[in-house]
PDB file of C-alpha atoms in Angstrom:
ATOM      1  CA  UNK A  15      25.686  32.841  -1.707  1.00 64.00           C
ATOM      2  CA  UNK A  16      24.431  36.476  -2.057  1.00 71.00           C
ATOM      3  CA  UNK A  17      22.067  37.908  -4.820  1.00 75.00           C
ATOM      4  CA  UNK A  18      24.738  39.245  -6.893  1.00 81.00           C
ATOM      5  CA  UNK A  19      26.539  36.153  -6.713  1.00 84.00           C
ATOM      6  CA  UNK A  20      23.637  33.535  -8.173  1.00 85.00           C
ATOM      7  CA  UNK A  21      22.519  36.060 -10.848  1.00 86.00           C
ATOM      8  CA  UNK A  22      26.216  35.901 -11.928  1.00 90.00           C
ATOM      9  CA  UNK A  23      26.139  32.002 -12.229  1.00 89.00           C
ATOM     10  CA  UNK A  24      22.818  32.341 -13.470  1.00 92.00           C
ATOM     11  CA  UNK A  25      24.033  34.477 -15.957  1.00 94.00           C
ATOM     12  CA  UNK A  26      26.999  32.544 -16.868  1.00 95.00           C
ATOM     13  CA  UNK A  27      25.201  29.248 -17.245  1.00 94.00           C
ATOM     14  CA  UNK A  28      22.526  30.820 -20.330  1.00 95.00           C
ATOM     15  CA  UNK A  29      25.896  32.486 -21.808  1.00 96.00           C
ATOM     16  CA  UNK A  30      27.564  29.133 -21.585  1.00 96.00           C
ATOM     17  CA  UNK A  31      24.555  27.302 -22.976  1.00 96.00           C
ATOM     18  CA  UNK A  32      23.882  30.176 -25.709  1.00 96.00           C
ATOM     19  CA  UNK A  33      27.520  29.730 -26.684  1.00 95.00           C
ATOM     20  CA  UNK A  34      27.393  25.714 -26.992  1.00 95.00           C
ATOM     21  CA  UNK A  35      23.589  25.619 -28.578  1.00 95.00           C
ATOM     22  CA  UNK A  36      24.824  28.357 -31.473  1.00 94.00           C
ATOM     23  CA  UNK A  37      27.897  26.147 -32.359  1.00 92.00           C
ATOM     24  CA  UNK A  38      25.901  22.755 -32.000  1.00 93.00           C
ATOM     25  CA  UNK A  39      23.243  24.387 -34.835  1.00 93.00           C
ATOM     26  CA  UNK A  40      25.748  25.579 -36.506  1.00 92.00           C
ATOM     27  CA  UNK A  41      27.128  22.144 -36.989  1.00 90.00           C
ATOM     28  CA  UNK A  42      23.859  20.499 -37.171  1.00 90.00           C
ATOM     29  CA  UNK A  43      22.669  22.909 -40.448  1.00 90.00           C
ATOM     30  CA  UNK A  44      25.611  24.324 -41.714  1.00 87.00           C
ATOM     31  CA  UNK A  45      29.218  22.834 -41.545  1.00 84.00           C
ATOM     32  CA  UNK A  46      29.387  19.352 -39.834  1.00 80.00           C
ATOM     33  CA  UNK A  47      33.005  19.430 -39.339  1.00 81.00           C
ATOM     34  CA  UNK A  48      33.556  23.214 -37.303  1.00 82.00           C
ATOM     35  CA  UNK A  49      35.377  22.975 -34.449  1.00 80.00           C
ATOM     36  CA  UNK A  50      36.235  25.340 -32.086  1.00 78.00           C
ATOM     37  CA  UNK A  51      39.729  24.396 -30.673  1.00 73.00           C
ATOM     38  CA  UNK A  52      41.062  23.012 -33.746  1.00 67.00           C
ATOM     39  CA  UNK A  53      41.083  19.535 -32.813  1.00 70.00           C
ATOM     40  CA  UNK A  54      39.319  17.017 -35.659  1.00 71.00           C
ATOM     41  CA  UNK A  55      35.729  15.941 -34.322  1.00 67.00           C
ATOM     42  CA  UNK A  56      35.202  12.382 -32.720  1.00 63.00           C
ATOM     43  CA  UNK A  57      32.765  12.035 -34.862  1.00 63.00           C
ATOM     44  CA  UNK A  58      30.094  13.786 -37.194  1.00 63.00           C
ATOM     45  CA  UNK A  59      26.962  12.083 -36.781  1.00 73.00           C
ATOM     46  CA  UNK A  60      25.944  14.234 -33.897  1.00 83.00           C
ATOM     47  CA  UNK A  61      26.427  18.345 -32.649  1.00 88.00           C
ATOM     48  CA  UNK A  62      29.233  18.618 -30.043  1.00 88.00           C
ATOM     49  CA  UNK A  63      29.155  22.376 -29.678  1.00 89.00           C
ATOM     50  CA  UNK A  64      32.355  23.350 -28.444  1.00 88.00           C
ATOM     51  CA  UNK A  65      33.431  20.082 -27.706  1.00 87.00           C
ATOM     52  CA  UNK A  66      35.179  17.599 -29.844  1.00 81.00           C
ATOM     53  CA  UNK A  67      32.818  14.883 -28.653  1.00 83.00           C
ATOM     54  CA  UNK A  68      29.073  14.269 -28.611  1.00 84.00           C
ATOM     55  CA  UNK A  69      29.384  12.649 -25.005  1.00 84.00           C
ATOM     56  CA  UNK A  70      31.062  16.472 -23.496  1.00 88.00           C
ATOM     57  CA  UNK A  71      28.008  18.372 -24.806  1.00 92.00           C
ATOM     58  CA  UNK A  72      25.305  15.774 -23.199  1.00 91.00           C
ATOM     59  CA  UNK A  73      27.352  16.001 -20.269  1.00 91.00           C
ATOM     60  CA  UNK A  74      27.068  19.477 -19.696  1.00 93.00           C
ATOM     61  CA  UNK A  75      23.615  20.046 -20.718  1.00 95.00           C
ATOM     62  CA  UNK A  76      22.542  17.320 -17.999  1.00 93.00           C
ATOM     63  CA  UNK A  77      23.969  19.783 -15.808  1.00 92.00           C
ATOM     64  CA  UNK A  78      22.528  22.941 -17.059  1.00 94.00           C
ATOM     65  CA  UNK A  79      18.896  22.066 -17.363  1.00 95.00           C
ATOM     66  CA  UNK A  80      18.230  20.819 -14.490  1.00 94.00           C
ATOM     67  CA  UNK A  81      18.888  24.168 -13.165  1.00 93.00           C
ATOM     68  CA  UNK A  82      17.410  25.952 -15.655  1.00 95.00           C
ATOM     69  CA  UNK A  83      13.686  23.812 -14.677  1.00 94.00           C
ATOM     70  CA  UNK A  84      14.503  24.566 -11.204  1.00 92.00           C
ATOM     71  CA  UNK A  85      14.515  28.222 -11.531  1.00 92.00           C
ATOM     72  CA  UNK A  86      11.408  27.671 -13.802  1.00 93.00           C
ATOM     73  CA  UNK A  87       9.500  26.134 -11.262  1.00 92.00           C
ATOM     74  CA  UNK A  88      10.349  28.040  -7.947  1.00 89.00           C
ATOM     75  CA  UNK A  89      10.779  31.732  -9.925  1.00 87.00           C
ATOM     76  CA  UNK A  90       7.609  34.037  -9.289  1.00 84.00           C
ATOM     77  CA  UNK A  91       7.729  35.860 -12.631  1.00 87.00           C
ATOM     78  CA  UNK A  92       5.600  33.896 -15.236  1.00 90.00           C
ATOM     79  CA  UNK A  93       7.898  36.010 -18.305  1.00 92.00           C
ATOM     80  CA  UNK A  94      11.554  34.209 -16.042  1.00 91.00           C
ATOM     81  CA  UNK A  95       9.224  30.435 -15.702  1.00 92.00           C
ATOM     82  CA  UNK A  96       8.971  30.781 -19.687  1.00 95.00           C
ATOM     83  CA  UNK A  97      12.214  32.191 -20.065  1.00 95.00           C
ATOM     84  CA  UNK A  98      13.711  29.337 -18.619  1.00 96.00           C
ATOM     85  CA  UNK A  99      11.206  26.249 -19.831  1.00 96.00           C
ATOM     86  CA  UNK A 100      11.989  27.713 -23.239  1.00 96.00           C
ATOM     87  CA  UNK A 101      16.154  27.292 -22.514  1.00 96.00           C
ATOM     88  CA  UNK A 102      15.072  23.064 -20.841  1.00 96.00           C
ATOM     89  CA  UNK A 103      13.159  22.529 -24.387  1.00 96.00           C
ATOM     90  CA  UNK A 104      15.557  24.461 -26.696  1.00 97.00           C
ATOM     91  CA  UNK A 105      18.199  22.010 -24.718  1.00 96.00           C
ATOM     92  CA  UNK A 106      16.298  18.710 -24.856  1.00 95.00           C
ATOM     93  CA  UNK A 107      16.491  20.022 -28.909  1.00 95.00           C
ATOM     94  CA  UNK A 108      19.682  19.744 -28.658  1.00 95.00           C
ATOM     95  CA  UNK A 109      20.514  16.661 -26.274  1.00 93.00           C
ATOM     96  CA  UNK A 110      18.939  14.585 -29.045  1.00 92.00           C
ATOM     97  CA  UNK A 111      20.971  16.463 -31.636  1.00 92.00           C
ATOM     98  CA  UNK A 112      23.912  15.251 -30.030  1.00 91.00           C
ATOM     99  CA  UNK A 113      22.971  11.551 -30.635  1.00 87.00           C
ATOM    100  CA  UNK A 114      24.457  10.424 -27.147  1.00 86.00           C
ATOM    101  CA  UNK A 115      22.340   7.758 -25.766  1.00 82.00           C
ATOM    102  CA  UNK A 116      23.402   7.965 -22.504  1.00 80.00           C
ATOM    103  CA  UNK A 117      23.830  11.652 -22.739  1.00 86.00           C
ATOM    104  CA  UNK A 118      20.044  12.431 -23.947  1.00 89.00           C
ATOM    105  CA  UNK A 119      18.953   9.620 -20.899  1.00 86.00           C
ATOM    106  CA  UNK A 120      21.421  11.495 -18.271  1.00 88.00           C
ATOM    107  CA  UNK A 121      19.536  14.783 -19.704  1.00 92.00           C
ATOM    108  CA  UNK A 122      16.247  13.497 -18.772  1.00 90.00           C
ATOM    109  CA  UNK A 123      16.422  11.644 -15.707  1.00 89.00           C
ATOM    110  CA  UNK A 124      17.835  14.988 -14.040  1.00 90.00           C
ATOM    111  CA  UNK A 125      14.698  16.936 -15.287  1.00 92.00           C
ATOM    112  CA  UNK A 126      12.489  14.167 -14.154  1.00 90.00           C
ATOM    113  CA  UNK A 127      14.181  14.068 -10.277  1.00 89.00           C
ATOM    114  CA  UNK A 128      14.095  18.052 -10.308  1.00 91.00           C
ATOM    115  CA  UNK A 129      10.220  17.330 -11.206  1.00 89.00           C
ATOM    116  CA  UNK A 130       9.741  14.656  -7.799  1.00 88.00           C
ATOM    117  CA  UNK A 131      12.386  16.712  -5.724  1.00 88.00           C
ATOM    118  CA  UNK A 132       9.762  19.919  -6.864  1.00 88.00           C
ATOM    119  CA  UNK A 133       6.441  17.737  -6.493  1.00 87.00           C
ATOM    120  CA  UNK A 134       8.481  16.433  -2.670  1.00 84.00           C
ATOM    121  CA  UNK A 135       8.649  20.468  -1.686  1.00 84.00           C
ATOM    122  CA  UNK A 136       5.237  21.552  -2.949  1.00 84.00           C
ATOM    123  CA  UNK A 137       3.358  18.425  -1.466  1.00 84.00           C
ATOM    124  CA  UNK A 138       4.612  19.172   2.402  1.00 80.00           C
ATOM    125  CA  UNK A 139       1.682  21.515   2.941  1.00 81.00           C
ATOM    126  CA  UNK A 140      -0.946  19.016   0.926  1.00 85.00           C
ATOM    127  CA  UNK A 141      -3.561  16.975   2.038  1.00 87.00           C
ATOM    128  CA  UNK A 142      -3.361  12.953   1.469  1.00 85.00           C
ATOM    129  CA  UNK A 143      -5.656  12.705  -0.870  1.00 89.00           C
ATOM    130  CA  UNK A 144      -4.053  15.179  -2.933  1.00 87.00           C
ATOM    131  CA  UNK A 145      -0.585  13.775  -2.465  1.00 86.00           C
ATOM    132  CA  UNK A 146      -2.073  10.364  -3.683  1.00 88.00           C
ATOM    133  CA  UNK A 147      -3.100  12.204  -6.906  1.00 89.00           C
ATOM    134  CA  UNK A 148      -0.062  14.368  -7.689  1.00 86.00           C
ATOM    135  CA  UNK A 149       1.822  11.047  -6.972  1.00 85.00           C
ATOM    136  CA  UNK A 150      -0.642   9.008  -9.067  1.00 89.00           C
ATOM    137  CA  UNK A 151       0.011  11.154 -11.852  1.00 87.00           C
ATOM    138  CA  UNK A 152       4.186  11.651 -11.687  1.00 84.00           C
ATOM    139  CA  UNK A 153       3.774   7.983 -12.264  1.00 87.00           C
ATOM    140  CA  UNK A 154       1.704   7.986 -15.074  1.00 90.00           C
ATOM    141  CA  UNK A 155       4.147  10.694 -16.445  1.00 86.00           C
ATOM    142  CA  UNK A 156       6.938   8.541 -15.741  1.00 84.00           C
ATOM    143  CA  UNK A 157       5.690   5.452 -17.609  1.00 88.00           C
ATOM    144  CA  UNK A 158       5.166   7.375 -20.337  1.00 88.00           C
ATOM    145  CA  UNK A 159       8.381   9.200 -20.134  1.00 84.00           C
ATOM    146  CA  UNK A 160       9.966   5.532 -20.220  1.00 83.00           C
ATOM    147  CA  UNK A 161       8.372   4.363 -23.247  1.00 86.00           C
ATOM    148  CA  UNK A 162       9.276   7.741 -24.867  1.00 84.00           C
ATOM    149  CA  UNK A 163      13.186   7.460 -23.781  1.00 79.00           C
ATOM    150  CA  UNK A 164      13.263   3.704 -25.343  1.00 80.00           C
ATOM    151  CA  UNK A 165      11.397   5.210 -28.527  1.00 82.00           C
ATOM    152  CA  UNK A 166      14.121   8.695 -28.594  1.00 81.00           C
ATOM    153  CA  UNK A 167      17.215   5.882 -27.822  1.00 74.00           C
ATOM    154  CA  UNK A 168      15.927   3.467 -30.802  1.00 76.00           C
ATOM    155  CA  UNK A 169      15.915   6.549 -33.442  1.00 78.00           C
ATOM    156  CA  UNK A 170      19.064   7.843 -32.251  1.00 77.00           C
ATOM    157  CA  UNK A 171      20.559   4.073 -32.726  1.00 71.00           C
ATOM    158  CA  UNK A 172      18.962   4.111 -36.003  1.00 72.00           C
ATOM    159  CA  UNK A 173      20.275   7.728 -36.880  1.00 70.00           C
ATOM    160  CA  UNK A 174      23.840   6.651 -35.901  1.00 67.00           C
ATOM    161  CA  UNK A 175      23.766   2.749 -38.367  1.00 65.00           C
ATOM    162  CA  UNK A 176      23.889   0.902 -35.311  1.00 60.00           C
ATOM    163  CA  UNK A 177      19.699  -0.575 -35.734  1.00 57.00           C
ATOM    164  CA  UNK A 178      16.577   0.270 -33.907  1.00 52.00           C
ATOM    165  CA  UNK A 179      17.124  -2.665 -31.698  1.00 57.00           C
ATOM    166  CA  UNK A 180      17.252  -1.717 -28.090  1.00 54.00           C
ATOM    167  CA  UNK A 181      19.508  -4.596 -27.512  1.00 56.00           C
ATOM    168  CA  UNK A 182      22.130  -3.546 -29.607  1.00 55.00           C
ATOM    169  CA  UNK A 183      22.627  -0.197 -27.602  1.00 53.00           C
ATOM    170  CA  UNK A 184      21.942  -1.441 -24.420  1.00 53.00           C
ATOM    171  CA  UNK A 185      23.289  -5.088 -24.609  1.00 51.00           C
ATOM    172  CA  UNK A 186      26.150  -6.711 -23.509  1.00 48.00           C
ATOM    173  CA  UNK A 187      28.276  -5.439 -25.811  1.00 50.00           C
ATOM    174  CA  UNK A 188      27.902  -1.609 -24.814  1.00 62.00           C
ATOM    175  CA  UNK A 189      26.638  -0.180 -21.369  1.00 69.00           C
ATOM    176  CA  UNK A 190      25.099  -3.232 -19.922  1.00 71.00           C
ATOM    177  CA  UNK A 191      28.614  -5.237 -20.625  1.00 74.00           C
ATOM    178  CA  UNK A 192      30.552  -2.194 -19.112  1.00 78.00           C
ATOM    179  CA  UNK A 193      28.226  -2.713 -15.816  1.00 79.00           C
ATOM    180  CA  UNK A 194      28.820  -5.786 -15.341  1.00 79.00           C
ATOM    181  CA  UNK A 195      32.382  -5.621 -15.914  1.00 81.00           C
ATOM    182  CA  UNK A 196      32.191  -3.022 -12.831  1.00 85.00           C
ATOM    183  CA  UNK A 197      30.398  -5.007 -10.789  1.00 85.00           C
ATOM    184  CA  UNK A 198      32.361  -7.998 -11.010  1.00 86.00           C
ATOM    185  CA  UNK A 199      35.691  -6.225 -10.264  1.00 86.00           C
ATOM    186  CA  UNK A 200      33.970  -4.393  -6.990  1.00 89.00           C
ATOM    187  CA  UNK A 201      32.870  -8.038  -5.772  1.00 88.00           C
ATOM    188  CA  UNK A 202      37.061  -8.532  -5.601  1.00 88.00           C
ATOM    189  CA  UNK A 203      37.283  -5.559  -3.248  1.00 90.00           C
ATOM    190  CA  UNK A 204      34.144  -4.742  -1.787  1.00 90.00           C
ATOM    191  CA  UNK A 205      34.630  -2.764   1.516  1.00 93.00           C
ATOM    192  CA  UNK A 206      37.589  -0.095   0.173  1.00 92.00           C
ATOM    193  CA  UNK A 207      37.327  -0.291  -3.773  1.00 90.00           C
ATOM    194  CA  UNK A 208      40.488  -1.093  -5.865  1.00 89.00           C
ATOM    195  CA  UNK A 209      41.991   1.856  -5.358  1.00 89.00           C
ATOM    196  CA  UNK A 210      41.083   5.553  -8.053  1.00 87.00           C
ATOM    197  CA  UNK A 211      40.783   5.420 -11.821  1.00 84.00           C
ATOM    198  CA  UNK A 212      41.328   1.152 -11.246  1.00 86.00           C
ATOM    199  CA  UNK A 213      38.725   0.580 -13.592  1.00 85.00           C
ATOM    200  CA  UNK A 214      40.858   2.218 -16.239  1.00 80.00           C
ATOM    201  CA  UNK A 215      43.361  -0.336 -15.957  1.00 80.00           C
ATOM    202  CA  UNK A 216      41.852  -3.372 -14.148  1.00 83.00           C
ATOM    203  CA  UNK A 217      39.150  -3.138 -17.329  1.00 77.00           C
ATOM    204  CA  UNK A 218      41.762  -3.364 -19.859  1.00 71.00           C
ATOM    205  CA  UNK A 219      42.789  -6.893 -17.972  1.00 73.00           C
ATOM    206  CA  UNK A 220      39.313  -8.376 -18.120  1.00 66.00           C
ATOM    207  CA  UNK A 221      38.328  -7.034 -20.890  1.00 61.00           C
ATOM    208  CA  UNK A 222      36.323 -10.170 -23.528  1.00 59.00           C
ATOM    209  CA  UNK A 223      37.152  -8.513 -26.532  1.00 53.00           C
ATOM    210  CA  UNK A 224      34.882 -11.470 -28.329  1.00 55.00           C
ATOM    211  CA  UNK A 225      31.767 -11.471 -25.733  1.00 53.00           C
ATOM    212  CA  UNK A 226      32.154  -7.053 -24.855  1.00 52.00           C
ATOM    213  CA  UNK A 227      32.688  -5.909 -28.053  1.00 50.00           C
ATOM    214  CA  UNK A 228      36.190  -5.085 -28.970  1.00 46.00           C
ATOM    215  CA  UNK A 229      34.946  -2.144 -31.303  1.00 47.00           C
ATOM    216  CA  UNK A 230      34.490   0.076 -28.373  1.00 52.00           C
ATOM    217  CA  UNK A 231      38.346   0.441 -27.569  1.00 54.00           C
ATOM    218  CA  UNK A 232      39.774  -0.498 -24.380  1.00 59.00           C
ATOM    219  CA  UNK A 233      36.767   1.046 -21.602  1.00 69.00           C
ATOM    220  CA  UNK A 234      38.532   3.743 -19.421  1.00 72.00           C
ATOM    221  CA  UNK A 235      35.453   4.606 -17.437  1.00 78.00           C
ATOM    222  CA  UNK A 236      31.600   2.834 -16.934  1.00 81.00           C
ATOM    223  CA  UNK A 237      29.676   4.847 -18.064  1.00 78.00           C
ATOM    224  CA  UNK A 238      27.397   4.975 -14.559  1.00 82.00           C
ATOM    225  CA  UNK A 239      29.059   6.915 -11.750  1.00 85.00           C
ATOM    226  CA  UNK A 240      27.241   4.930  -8.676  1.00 89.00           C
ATOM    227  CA  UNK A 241      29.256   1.914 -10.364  1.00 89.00           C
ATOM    228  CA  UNK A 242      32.186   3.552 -10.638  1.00 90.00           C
ATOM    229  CA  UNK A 243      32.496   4.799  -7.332  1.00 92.00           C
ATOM    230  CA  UNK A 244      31.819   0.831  -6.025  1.00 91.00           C
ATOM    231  CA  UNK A 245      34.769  -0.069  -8.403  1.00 91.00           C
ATOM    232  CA  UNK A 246      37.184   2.281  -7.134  1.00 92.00           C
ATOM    233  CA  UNK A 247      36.459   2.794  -3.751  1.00 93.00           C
ATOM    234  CA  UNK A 248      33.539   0.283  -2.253  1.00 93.00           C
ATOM    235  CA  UNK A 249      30.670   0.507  -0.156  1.00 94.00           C
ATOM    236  CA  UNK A 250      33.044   3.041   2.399  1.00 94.00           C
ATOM    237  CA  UNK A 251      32.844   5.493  -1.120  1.00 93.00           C
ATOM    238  CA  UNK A 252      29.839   4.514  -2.047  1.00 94.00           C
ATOM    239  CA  UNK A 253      28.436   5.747   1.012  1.00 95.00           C
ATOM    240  CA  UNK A 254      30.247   9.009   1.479  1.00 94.00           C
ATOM    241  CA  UNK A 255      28.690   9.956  -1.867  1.00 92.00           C
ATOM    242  CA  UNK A 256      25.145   8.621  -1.051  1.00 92.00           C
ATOM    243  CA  UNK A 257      25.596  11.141   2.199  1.00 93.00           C
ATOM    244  CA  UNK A 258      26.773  13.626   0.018  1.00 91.00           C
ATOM    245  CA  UNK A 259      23.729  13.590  -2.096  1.00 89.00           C
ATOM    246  CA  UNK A 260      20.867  13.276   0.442  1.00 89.00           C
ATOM    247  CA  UNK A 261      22.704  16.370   1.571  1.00 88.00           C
ATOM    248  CA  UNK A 262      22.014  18.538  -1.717  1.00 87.00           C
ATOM    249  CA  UNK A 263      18.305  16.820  -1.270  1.00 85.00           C
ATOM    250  CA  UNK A 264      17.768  17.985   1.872  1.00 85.00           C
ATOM    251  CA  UNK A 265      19.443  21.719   0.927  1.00 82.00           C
ATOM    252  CA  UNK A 266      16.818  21.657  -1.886  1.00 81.00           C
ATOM    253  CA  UNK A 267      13.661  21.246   0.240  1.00 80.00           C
ATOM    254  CA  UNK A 268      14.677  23.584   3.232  1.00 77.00           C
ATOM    255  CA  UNK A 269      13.557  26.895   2.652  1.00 65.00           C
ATOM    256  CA  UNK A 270      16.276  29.450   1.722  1.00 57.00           C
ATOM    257  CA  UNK A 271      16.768  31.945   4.629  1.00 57.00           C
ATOM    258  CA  UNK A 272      15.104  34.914   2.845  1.00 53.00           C
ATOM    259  CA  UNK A 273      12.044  32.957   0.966  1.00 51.00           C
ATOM    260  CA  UNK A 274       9.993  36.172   0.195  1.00 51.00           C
ATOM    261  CA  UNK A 275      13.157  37.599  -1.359  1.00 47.00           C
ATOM    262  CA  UNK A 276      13.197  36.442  -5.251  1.00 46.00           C
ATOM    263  CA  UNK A 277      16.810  35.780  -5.264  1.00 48.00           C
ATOM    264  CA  UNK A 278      15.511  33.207  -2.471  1.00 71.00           C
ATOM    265  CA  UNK A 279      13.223  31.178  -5.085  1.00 76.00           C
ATOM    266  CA  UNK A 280      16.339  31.362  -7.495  1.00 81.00           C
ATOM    267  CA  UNK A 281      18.426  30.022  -5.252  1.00 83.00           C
ATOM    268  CA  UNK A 282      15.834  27.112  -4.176  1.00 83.00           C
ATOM    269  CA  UNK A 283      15.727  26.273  -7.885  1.00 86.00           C
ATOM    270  CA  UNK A 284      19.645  26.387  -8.006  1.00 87.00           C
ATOM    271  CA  UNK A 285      19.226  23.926  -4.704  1.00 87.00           C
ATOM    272  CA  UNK A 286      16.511  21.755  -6.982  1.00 87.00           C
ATOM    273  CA  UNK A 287      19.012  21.241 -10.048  1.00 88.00           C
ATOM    274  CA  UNK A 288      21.425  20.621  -8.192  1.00 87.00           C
ATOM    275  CA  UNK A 289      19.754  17.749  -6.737  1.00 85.00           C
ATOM    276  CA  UNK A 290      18.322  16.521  -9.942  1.00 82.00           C
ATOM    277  CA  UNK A 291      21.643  16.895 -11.668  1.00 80.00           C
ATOM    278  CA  UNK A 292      23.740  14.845  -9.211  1.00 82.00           C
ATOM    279  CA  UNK A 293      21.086  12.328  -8.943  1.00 74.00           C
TER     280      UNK A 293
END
């Protein structure tokens, strides 16, 4: 990919995030209800930009920051590295305004594997000792990270009538039920899967409306892609995609071919979101 062509997706991405962040304030402060395509709202307790669900806009912005902290942390321009923390934060703003659990978690575990896949590039040329310390302290970071993410998922429970109890929105009846629902139907077909988009069916089958919940519909996907990819096509799928993404890892701490060039460090923080995105 040429200059010309990453400042273009570069470009695109902030227009596509600008776009999606003024409708999802918009929504937030002014008129709950707007909708862009003229399709009614899933729901109004949280921003959906664009969308017409909460769950679309996470989605998206867990795969636009990532690359926006990329380019902040491999750019060379300190006015670009603010540039671009300022679009992460302005999105984390608005990953909680969506009030999608999963979405807001999704959000932050890419930024914090674009932080180790960036701490992974910049500790090659380190000493030990050093490496113990920077590693010392992405732990630290990453304890307190945790204890933040259960504090940010409890409010957003709370915000949404469901309780502060992290039990509620993780228990069996929600993510954890959907997981295990998974897991059980790729122990029936371990080696090739079921067969694509079986959990939308085979679910619906096994489905304990009285112990899963029965208020969440009938499940169509669950809700953790490394799962999903067991369900539908085993450990044979499971490991193409596992290649697949120690691939993008390994694309995101090679050096670019022209590193001096500052389309280079762009395109090594394109390389690092990518990675923390998929991961």
């Amino acid at each position: 990919m040429g200059p010309r062509e990453v400042t273009t997706l570069v470009v695109v991405a902030i227009l596509v995030f600008a776009a999606q962040l003024a409708a999802g304030v918009y929504q937030r402060f002014g008129d709950a209800e707007f909708v862009f395509f003229h399709i009614p709202r899933h729901s109004g307790a949280g921003v959906s930009g664009l969308f017409w669900q909460w769950n679309h806009l996470a989605g998206l912005l867990a795969i636009l920051l990532p690359f926006f902290l990329g380019i902040a942390f491999t750019s060379r321009r300190w006015a670009m590295r603010g540039m671009f923390l300022g679009l992460v934060l302005t999105g984390v703003w608005l990953a909680y305004l969506t009030k999608s659990r999963a979405g807001f978690f999704a959000v932050m575990a890419g930024l914090g594997c674009v932080g180790v896949v960036f701490l992974l590039w910049k500790a090659q040329t380190w000493s030990f000792s050093a490496r113990v310390a920077a590693w010392s302290g992405l732990l630290l970071v990453g304890i307190a990270a945790a204890i933040g993410m259960m504090m940010v998922v409890s409010s957003i429970s709370e915000d949404r009538g469901q309780g502060a109890d992290i039990e509620n929105a993780l228990g069996k009846g929600s993510r954890l039920g959907l997981a295990g629902l998974a897991f059980d139907l790729w122990k029936e077909e371990p080696v090739f899967g079921n067969g694509s988009q079986s959990f939308r069916y085979l679910a619906v089958q096994n489905w304990d409306y009285q112990s899963l919940g029965g208020s969440m519909g009938n499940p169509e996907t669950v809700h953790n892609e490394y799962l999903q990819v067991l369900t539908d096509y085993g450990l044979v799928g499971f490991l193409l995609v596992m290649t697949f993404l120690v691939v993008v890892l390994l694309c995101a701490l090679i050096p670019p071919r022209e590193e001096n060039d500052p389309p280079g460090a762009v395109t090594r923080g394109l390389r690092m979101g990518a990675a923390g995105g998929l991961l």
